CSV table of C-alpha atoms in Angstrom, one decimal:
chain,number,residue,atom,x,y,z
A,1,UNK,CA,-29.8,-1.9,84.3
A,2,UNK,CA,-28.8,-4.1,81.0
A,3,UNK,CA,-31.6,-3.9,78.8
A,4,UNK,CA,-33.2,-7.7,78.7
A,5,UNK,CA,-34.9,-7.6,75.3
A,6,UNK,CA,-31.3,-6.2,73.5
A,7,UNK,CA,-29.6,-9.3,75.5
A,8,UNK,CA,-32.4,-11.9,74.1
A,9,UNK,CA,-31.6,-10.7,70.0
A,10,UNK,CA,-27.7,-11.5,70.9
A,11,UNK,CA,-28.4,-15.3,69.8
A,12,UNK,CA,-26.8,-16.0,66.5
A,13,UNK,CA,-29.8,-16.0,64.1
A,14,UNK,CA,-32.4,-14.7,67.0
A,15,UNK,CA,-33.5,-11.0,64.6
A,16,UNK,CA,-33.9,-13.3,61.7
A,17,UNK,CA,-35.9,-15.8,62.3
A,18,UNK,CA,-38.3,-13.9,64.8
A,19,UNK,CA,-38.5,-10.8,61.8
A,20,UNK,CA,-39.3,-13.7,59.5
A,21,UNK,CA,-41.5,-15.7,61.7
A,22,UNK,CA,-43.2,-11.8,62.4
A,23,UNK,CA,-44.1,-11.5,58.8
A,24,UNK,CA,-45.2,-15.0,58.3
A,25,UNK,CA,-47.9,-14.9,61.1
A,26,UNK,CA,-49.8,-11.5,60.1
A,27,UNK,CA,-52.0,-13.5,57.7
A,28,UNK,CA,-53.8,-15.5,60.5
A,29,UNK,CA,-54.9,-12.2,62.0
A,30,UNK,CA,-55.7,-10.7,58.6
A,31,UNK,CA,-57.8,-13.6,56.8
A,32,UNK,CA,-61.0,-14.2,59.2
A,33,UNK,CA,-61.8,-10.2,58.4
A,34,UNK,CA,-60.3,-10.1,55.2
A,35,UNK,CA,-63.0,-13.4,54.1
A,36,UNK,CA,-65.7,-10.9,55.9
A,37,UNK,CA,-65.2,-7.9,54.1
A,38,UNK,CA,-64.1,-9.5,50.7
A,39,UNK,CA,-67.4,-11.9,50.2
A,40,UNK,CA,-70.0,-9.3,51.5
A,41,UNK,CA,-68.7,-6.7,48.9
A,42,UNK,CA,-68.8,-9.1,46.2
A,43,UNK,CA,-71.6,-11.0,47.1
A,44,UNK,CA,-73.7,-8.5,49.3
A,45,UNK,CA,-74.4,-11.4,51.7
A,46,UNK,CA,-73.2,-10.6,55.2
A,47,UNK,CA,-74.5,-13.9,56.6
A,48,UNK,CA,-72.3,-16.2,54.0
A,49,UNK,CA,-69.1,-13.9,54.2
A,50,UNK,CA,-69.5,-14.6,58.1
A,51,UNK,CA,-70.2,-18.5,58.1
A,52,UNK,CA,-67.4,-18.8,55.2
A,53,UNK,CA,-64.8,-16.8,57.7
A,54,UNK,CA,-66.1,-19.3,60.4
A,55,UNK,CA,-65.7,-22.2,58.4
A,56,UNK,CA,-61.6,-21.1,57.7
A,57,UNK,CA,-61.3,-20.3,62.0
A,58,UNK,CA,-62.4,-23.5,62.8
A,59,UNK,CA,-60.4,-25.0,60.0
A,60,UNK,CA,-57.0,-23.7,61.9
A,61,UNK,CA,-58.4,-24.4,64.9
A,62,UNK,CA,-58.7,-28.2,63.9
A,63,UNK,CA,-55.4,-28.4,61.8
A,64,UNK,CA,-53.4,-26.6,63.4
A,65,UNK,CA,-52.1,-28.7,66.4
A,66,UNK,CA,-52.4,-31.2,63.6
A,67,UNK,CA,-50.0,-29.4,61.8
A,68,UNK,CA,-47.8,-28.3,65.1
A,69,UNK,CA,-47.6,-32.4,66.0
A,70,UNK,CA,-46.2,-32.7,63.0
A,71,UNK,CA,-43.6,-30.4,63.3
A,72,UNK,CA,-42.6,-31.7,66.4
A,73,UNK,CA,-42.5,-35.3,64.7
A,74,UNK,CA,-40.4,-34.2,61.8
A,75,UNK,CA,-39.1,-30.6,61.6
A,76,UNK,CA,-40.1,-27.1,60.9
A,77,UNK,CA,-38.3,-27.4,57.9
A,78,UNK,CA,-40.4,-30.4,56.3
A,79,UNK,CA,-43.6,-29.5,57.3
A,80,UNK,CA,-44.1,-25.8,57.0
A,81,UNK,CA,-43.7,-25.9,53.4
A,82,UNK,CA,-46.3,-28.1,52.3
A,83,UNK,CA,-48.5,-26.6,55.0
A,84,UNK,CA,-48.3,-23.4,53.5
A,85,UNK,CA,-48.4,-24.8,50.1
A,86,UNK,CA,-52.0,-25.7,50.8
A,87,UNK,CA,-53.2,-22.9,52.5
A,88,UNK,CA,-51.9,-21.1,49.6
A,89,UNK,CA,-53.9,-23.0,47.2
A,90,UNK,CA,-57.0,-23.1,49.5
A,91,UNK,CA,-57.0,-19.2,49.7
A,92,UNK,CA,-56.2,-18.8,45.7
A,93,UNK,CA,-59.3,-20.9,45.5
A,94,UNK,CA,-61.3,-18.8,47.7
A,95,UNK,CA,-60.0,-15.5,46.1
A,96,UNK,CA,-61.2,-16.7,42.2
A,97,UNK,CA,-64.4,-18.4,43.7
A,98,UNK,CA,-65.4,-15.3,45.2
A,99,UNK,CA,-64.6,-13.0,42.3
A,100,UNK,CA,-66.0,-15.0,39.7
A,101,UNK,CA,-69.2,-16.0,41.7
A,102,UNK,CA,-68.7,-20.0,41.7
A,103,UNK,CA,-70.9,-22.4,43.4
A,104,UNK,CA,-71.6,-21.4,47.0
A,105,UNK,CA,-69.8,-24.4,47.9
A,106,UNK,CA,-66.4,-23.8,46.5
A,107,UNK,CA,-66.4,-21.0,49.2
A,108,UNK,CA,-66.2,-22.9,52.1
A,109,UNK,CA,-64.4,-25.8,50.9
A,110,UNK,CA,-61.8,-23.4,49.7
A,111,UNK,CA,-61.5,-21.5,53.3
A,112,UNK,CA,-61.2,-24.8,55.0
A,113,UNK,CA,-58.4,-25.5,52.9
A,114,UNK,CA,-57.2,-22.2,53.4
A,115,UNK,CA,-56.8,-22.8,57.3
A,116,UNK,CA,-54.0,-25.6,56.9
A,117,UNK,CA,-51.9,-22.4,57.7
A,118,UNK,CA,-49.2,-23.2,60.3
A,119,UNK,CA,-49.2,-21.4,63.6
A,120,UNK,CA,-46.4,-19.1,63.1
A,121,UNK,CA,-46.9,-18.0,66.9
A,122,UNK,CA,-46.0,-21.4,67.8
A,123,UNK,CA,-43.1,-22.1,65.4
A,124,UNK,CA,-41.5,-18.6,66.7
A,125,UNK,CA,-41.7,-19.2,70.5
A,126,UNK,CA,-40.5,-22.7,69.9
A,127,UNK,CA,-37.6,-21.4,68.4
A,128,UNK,CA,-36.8,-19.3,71.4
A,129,UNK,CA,-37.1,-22.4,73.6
A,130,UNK,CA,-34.3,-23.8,71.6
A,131,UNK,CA,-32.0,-20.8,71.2
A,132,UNK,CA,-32.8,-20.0,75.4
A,133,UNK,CA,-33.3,-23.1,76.5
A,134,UNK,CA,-33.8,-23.8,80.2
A,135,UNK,CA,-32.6,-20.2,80.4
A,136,UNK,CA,-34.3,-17.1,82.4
A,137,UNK,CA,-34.3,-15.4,78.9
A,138,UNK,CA,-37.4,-18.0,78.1
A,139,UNK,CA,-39.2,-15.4,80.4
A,140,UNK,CA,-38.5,-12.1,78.8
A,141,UNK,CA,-39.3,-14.0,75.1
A,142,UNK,CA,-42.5,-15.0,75.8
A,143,UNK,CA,-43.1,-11.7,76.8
A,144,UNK,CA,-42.0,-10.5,73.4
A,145,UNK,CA,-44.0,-12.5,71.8
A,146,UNK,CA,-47.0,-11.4,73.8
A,147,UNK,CA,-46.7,-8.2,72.8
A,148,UNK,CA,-46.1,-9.3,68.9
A,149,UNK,CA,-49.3,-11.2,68.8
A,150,UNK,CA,-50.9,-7.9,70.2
A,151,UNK,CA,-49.7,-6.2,67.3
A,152,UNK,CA,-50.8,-8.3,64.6
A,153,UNK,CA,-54.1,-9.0,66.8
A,154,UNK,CA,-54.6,-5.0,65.7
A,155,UNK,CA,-53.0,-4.1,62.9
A,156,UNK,CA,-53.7,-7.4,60.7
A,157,UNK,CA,-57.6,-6.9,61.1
A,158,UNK,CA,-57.5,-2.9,60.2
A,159,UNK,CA,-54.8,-3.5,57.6
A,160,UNK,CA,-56.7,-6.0,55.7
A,161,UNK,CA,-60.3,-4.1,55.7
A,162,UNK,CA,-58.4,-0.7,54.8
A,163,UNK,CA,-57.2,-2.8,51.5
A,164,UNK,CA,-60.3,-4.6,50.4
A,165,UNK,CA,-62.3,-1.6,51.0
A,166,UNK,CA,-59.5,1.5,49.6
A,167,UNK,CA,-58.2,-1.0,46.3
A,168,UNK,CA,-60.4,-4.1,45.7
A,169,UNK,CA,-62.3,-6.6,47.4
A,170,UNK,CA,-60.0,-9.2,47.3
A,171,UNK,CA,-57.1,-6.9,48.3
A,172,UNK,CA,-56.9,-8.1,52.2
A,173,UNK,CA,-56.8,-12.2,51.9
A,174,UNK,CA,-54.8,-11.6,48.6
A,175,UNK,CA,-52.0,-9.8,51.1
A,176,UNK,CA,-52.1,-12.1,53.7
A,177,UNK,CA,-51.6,-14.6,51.0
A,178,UNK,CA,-48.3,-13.2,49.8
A,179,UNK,CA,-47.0,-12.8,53.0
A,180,UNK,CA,-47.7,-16.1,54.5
A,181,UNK,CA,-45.2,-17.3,51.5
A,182,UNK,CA,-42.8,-14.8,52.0
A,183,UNK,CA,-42.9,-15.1,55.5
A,184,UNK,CA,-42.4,-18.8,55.5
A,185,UNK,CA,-39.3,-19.6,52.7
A,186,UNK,CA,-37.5,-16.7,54.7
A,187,UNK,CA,-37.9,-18.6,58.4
A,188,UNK,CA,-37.8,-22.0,56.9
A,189,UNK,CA,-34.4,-21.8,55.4
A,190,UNK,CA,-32.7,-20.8,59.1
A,191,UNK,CA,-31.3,-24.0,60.0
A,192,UNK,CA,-29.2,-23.3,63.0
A,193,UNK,CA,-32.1,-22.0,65.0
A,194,UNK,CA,-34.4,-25.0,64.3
A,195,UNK,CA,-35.4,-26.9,66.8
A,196,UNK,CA,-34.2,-30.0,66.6
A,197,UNK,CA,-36.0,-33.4,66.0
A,198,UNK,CA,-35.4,-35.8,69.0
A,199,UNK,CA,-35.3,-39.4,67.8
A,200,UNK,CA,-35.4,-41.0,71.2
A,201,UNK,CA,-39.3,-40.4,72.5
A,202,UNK,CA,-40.4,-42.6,74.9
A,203,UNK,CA,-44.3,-43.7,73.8
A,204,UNK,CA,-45.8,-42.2,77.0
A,205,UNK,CA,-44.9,-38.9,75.1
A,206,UNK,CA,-46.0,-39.6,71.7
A,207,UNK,CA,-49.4,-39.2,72.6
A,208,UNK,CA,-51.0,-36.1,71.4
A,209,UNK,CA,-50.5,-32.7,73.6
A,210,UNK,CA,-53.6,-32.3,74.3
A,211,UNK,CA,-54.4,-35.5,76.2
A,212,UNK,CA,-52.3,-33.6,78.9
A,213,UNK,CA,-54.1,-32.8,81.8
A,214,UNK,CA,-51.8,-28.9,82.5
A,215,UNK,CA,-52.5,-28.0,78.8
A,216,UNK,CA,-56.1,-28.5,78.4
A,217,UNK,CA,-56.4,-26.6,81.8
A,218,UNK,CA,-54.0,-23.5,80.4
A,219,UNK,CA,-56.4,-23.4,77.4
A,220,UNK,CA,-59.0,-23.4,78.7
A,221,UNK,CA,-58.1,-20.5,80.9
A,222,UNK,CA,-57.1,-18.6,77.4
A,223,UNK,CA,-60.2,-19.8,76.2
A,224,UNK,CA,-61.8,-17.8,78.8
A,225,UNK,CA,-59.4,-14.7,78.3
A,226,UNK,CA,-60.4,-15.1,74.8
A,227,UNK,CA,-64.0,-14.3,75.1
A,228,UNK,CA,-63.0,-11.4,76.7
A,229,UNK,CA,-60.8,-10.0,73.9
A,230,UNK,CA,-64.1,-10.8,70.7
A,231,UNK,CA,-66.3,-9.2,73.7
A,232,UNK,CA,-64.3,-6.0,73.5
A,233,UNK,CA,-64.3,-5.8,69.6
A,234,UNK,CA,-68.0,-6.4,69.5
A,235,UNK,CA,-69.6,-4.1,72.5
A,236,UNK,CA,-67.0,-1.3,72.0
A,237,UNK,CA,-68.4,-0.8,68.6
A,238,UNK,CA,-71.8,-1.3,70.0
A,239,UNK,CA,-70.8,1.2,72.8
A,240,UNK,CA,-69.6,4.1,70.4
A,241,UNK,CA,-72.6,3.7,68.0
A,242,UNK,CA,-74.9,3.9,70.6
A,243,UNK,CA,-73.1,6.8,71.7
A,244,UNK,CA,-73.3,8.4,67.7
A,245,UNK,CA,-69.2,8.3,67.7
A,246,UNK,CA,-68.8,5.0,65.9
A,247,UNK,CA,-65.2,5.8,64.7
A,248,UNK,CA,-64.2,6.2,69.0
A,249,UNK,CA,-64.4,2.3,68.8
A,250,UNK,CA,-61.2,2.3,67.1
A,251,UNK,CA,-59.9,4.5,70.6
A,252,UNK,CA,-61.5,1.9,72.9
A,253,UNK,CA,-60.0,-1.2,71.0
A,254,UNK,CA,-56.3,0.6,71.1
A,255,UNK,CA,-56.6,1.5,74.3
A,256,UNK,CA,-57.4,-2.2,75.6
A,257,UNK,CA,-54.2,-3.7,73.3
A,258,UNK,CA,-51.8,-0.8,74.6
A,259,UNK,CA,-52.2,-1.7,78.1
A,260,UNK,CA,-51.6,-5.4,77.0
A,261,UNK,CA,-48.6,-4.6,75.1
A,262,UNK,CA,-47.3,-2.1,78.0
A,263,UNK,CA,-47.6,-4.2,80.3
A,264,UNK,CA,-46.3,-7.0,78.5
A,265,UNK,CA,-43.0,-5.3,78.2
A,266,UNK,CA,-42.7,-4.4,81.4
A,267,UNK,CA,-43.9,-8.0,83.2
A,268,UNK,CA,-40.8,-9.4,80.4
A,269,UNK,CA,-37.9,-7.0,82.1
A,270,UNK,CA,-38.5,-8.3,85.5
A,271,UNK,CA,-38.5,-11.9,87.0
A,272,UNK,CA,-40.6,-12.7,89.9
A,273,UNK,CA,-39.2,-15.6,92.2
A,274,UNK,CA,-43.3,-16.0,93.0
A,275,UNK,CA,-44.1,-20.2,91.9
A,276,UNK,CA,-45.6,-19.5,88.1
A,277,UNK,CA,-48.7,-21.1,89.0
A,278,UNK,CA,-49.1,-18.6,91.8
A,279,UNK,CA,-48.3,-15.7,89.3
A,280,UNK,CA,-51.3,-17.0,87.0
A,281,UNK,CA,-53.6,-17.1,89.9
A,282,UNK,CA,-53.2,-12.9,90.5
A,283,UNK,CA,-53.0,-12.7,87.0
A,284,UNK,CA,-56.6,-14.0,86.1
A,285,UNK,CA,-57.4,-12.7,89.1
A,286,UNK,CA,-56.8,-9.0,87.8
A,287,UNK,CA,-58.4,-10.0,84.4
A,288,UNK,CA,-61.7,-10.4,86.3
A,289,UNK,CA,-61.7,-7.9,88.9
A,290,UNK,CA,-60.7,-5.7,86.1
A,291,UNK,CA,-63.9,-6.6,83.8
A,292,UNK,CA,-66.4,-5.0,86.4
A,293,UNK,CA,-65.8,-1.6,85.1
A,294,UNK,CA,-66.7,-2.1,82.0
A,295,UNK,CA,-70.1,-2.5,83.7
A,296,UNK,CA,-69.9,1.2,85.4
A,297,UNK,CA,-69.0,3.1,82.4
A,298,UNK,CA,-70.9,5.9,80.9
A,299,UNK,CA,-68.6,7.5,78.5
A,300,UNK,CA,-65.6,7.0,75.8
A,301,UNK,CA,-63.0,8.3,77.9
A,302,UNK,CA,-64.0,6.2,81.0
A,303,UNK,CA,-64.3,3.1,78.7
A,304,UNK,CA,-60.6,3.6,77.1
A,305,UNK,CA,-59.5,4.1,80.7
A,306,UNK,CA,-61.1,0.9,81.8
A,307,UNK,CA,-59.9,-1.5,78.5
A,308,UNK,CA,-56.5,0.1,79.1
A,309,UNK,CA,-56.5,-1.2,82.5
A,310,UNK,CA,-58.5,-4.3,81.9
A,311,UNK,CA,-55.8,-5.1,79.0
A,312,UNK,CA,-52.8,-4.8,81.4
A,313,UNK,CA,-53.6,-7.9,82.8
A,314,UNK,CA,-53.8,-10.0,79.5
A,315,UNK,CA,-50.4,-9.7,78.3
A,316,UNK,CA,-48.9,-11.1,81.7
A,317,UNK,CA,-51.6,-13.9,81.9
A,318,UNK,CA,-50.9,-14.6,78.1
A,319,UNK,CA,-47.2,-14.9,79.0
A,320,UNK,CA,-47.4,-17.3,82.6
A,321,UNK,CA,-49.6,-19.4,80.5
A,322,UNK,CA,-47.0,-20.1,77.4
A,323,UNK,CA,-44.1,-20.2,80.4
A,324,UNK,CA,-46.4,-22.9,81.9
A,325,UNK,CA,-46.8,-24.7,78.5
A,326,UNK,CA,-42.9,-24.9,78.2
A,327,UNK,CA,-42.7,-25.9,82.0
A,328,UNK,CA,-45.1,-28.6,81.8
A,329,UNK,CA,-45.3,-30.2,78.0
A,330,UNK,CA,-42.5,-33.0,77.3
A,331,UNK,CA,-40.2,-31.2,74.7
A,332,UNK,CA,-41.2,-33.3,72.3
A,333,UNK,CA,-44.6,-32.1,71.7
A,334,UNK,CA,-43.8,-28.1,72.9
A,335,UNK,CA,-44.9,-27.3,69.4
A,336,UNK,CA,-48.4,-28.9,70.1
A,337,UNK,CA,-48.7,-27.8,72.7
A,338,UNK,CA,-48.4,-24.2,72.9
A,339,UNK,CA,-50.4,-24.3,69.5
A,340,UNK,CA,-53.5,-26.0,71.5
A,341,UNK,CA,-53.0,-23.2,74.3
A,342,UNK,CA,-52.6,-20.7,70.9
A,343,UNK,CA,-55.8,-22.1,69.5
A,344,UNK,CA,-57.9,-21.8,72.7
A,345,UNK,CA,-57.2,-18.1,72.4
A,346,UNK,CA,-58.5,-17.8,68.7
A,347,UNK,CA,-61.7,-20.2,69.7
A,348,UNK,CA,-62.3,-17.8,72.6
A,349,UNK,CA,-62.3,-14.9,70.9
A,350,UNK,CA,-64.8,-15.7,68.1
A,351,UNK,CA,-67.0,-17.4,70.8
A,352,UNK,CA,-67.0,-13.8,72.7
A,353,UNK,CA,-67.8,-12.0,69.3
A,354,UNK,CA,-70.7,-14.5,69.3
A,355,UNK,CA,-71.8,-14.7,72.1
A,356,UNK,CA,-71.9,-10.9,72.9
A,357,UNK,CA,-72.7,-9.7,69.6
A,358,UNK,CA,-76.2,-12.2,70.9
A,359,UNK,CA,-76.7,-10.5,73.9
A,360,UNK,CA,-75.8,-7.0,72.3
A,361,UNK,CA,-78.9,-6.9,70.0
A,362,UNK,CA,-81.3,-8.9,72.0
A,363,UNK,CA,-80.3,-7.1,75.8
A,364,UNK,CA,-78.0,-3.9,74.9
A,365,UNK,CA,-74.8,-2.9,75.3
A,366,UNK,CA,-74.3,-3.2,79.2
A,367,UNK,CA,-75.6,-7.1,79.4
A,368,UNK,CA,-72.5,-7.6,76.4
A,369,UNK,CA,-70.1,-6.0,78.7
A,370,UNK,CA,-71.7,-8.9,81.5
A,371,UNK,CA,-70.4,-11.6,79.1
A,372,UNK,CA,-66.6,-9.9,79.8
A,373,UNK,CA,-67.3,-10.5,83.3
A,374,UNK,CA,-68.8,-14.0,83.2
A,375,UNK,CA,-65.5,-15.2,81.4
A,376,UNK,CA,-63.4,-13.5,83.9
A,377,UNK,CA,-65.2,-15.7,86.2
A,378,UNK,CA,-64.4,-18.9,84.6
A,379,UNK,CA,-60.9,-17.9,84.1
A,380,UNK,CA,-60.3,-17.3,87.7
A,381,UNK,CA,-61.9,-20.0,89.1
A,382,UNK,CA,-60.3,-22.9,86.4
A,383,UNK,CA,-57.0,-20.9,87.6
A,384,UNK,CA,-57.4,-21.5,90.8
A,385,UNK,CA,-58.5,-25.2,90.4
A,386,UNK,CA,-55.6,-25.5,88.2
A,387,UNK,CA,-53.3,-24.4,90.7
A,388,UNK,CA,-52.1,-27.4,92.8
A,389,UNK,CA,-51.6,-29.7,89.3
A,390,UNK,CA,-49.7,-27.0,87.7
A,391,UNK,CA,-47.3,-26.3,90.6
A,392,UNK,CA,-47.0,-30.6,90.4
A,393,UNK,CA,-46.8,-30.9,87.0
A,394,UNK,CA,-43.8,-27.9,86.6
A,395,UNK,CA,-42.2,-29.7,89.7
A,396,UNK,CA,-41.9,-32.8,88.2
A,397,UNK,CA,-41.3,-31.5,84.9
A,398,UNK,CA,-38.1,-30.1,86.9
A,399,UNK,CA,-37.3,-33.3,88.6
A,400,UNK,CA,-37.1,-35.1,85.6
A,401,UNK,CA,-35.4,-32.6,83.5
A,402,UNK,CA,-36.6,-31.0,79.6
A,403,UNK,CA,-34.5,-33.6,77.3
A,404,UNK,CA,-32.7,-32.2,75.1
A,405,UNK,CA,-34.0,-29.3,73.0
């Protein structure tokens, strides 16, 4: 059997800009912990370095389909530039601020500036939508890049507290900082794999993303997904303290992303001929069913078990849910729009550290793991609402044909 990921890198200029475009979105997993762990060393204030890292995550959750609508308007290559430029200058800001203890203040007006970062996710699978397009290839990309974001999801946190805490406080952001740049002027530069800028939109598709009805119904569902992943961080470390093995937490969390990215490797080699909308539907359905569990468990091994499991299910509703984003969004605001399905991901997950982390110290451990099921809940039943518009949107997506990419 031909291996489908080796065919997908045969595009001329595929391994260079997705190595780039790797590279260039590690800093948006490594700066909300590396803000964390940088201020509360040099400021001993837990409760600042936390509202400071919320102020820069929901900076890029307000920018960045800003940013992405942009990009769809005018090209990668003449707005990632400046957009980095002042994320660069936002996090410089922040770095000095903290180490030379300025005005409370400059902290958070720095991190918002930091968050003008693009979405790299975005910029990378919208490339693949132009090199494949309105190819079966589109399927077993996305998948890819499923199991990408699992890997900076994990490594960028880890990398980024190992630094600040093993070399210097500002170690982490100062990292992500530097590789943001590289990352960038090495995928801006790669012309022929650019998606081009159509100059023909009619006005009915000018209007922001977001005002579609498919994508805030897709993000919403990641939303919910989202709250599942911050609920895993927080009660697995809850879990392993209270079980006096704090550094197991580190065996739970890998366990959960393995069985993501497994499973997102294997769901990318095969195609179902099952509608997408369909698909999603058994998908979230798994998610949930796959949550109760976590509510059983009694031990380490039992709760790597279960994440592992419960994680298999992401990766594949991660990928119908970008495939449906491409399906369903005119192709002049894809960008947009799989940066708003992108972004309700990132707000989900620091709403399930929030919420859980709550319900942790007032209620225990168990009631956090309820907060995984609760989600679960809500995904599945917005999936299943969603259903019928999603098969009509995708149909008449079809019917009407993509444009030209």
């Amino acid at each position: 059997m031909p291996n489908p990921y080796a065919a997908l890198f045969k595009a001329p200029g595929a391994v260079a800009f997705s190595a780039a475009g790797f590279v260039a979105r590690i800093p948006l997993a490594m700066m909300a912990i590396g803000i964390i762990t940088m201020i509360s060393q040099l400021r001993g204030e837990y409760a600042l370095a936390g509202a400071v890292s919320a102020t820069f995550t929901a900076s890029t959750a307000i920018v960045g389909p800003q940013v992405s609508r942009l990009v769809d308007r005018l090209g990668q290559g003449r707005v990632l530039p400046p957009a980095m430029g002042l994320s660069v200058l936002g996090s410089a800001a922040l770095l000095l601020s903290a180490r030379y203890d300025a005005p409370t203040w400059t902290l958070f007006a720095a991190a918002a500036l930091a968050g003008t970062l693009p979405n790299m996710s975005a910029m990378v699978r919208a490339r693949w939508s132009y090199v494949h397009a309105d190819s079966p290839q589109m399927h077993t990309a996305f998948s890819l890049e499923s199991v990408v974001d699992e890997l900076t999801y994990v490594a960028g946190p880890a990398l980024a507290v190992v630094l600040s805490t093993a070399l210097f406080p500002e170690a982490g952001p100062l990292l992500a900082v530097i590789l943001l740049m590289v990352g960038v002027l090495l995928f801006v530069p790669q012309k022929r794999t650019e998606p081009a800028v159509r100059a023909d939109v009619p006005a009915d598709e000018k209007a922001s993303a977001i005002r579609i009805p498919a994508v805030r119904m897709l993000a919403s569902i990641l939303a919910a997904g989202g709250v599942i992943v911050g609920t895993v961080d927080v009660v697995s470390v809850a879990f392993a303290e209270q079980l006096g093995t704090p550094a197991s937490a580190g065996i739970v969390v890998a366990a959960y992303a393995a069985g993501s990215a497994l499973s997102g490797l294997a769901f990318g080699a095969y195609r179902l001929s099952m509608p997408l909308p369909r698909q999603l539907a058994l998908a979230v359905a798994g998610t949930m069913l796959t949550t109760l569990p976590l509510l059983l468990v009694d031990g380490i091994p039992a709760l790597a078990v279960a994440m592992f499991v419960s994680g298999a299910f992401f990766a594949p509703t991660m990928i119908l849910i970008m495939r449906l984003v491409e399906r369903t969004v005119p192709a002049a605001a894809l960008t947009e729009g799989m940066t708003w399905a992108l972004t309700g991901l990132s707000a989900g997950i620091a709403l399930g550290a929030l919420i859980s982390g709550t319900v942790v110290d007032r209620s225990g451990q168990a009631a956090g793991f309820a907060v995984a099921v609760v989600a679960g809940t809500v995904a599945l039943t917005v999936a299943l609402l969603a259903r019928a518009p999603l098969a009509r949107a995708a149909r008449e997506e079809v019917e009407v044909g993509r444009g030209e990419h």
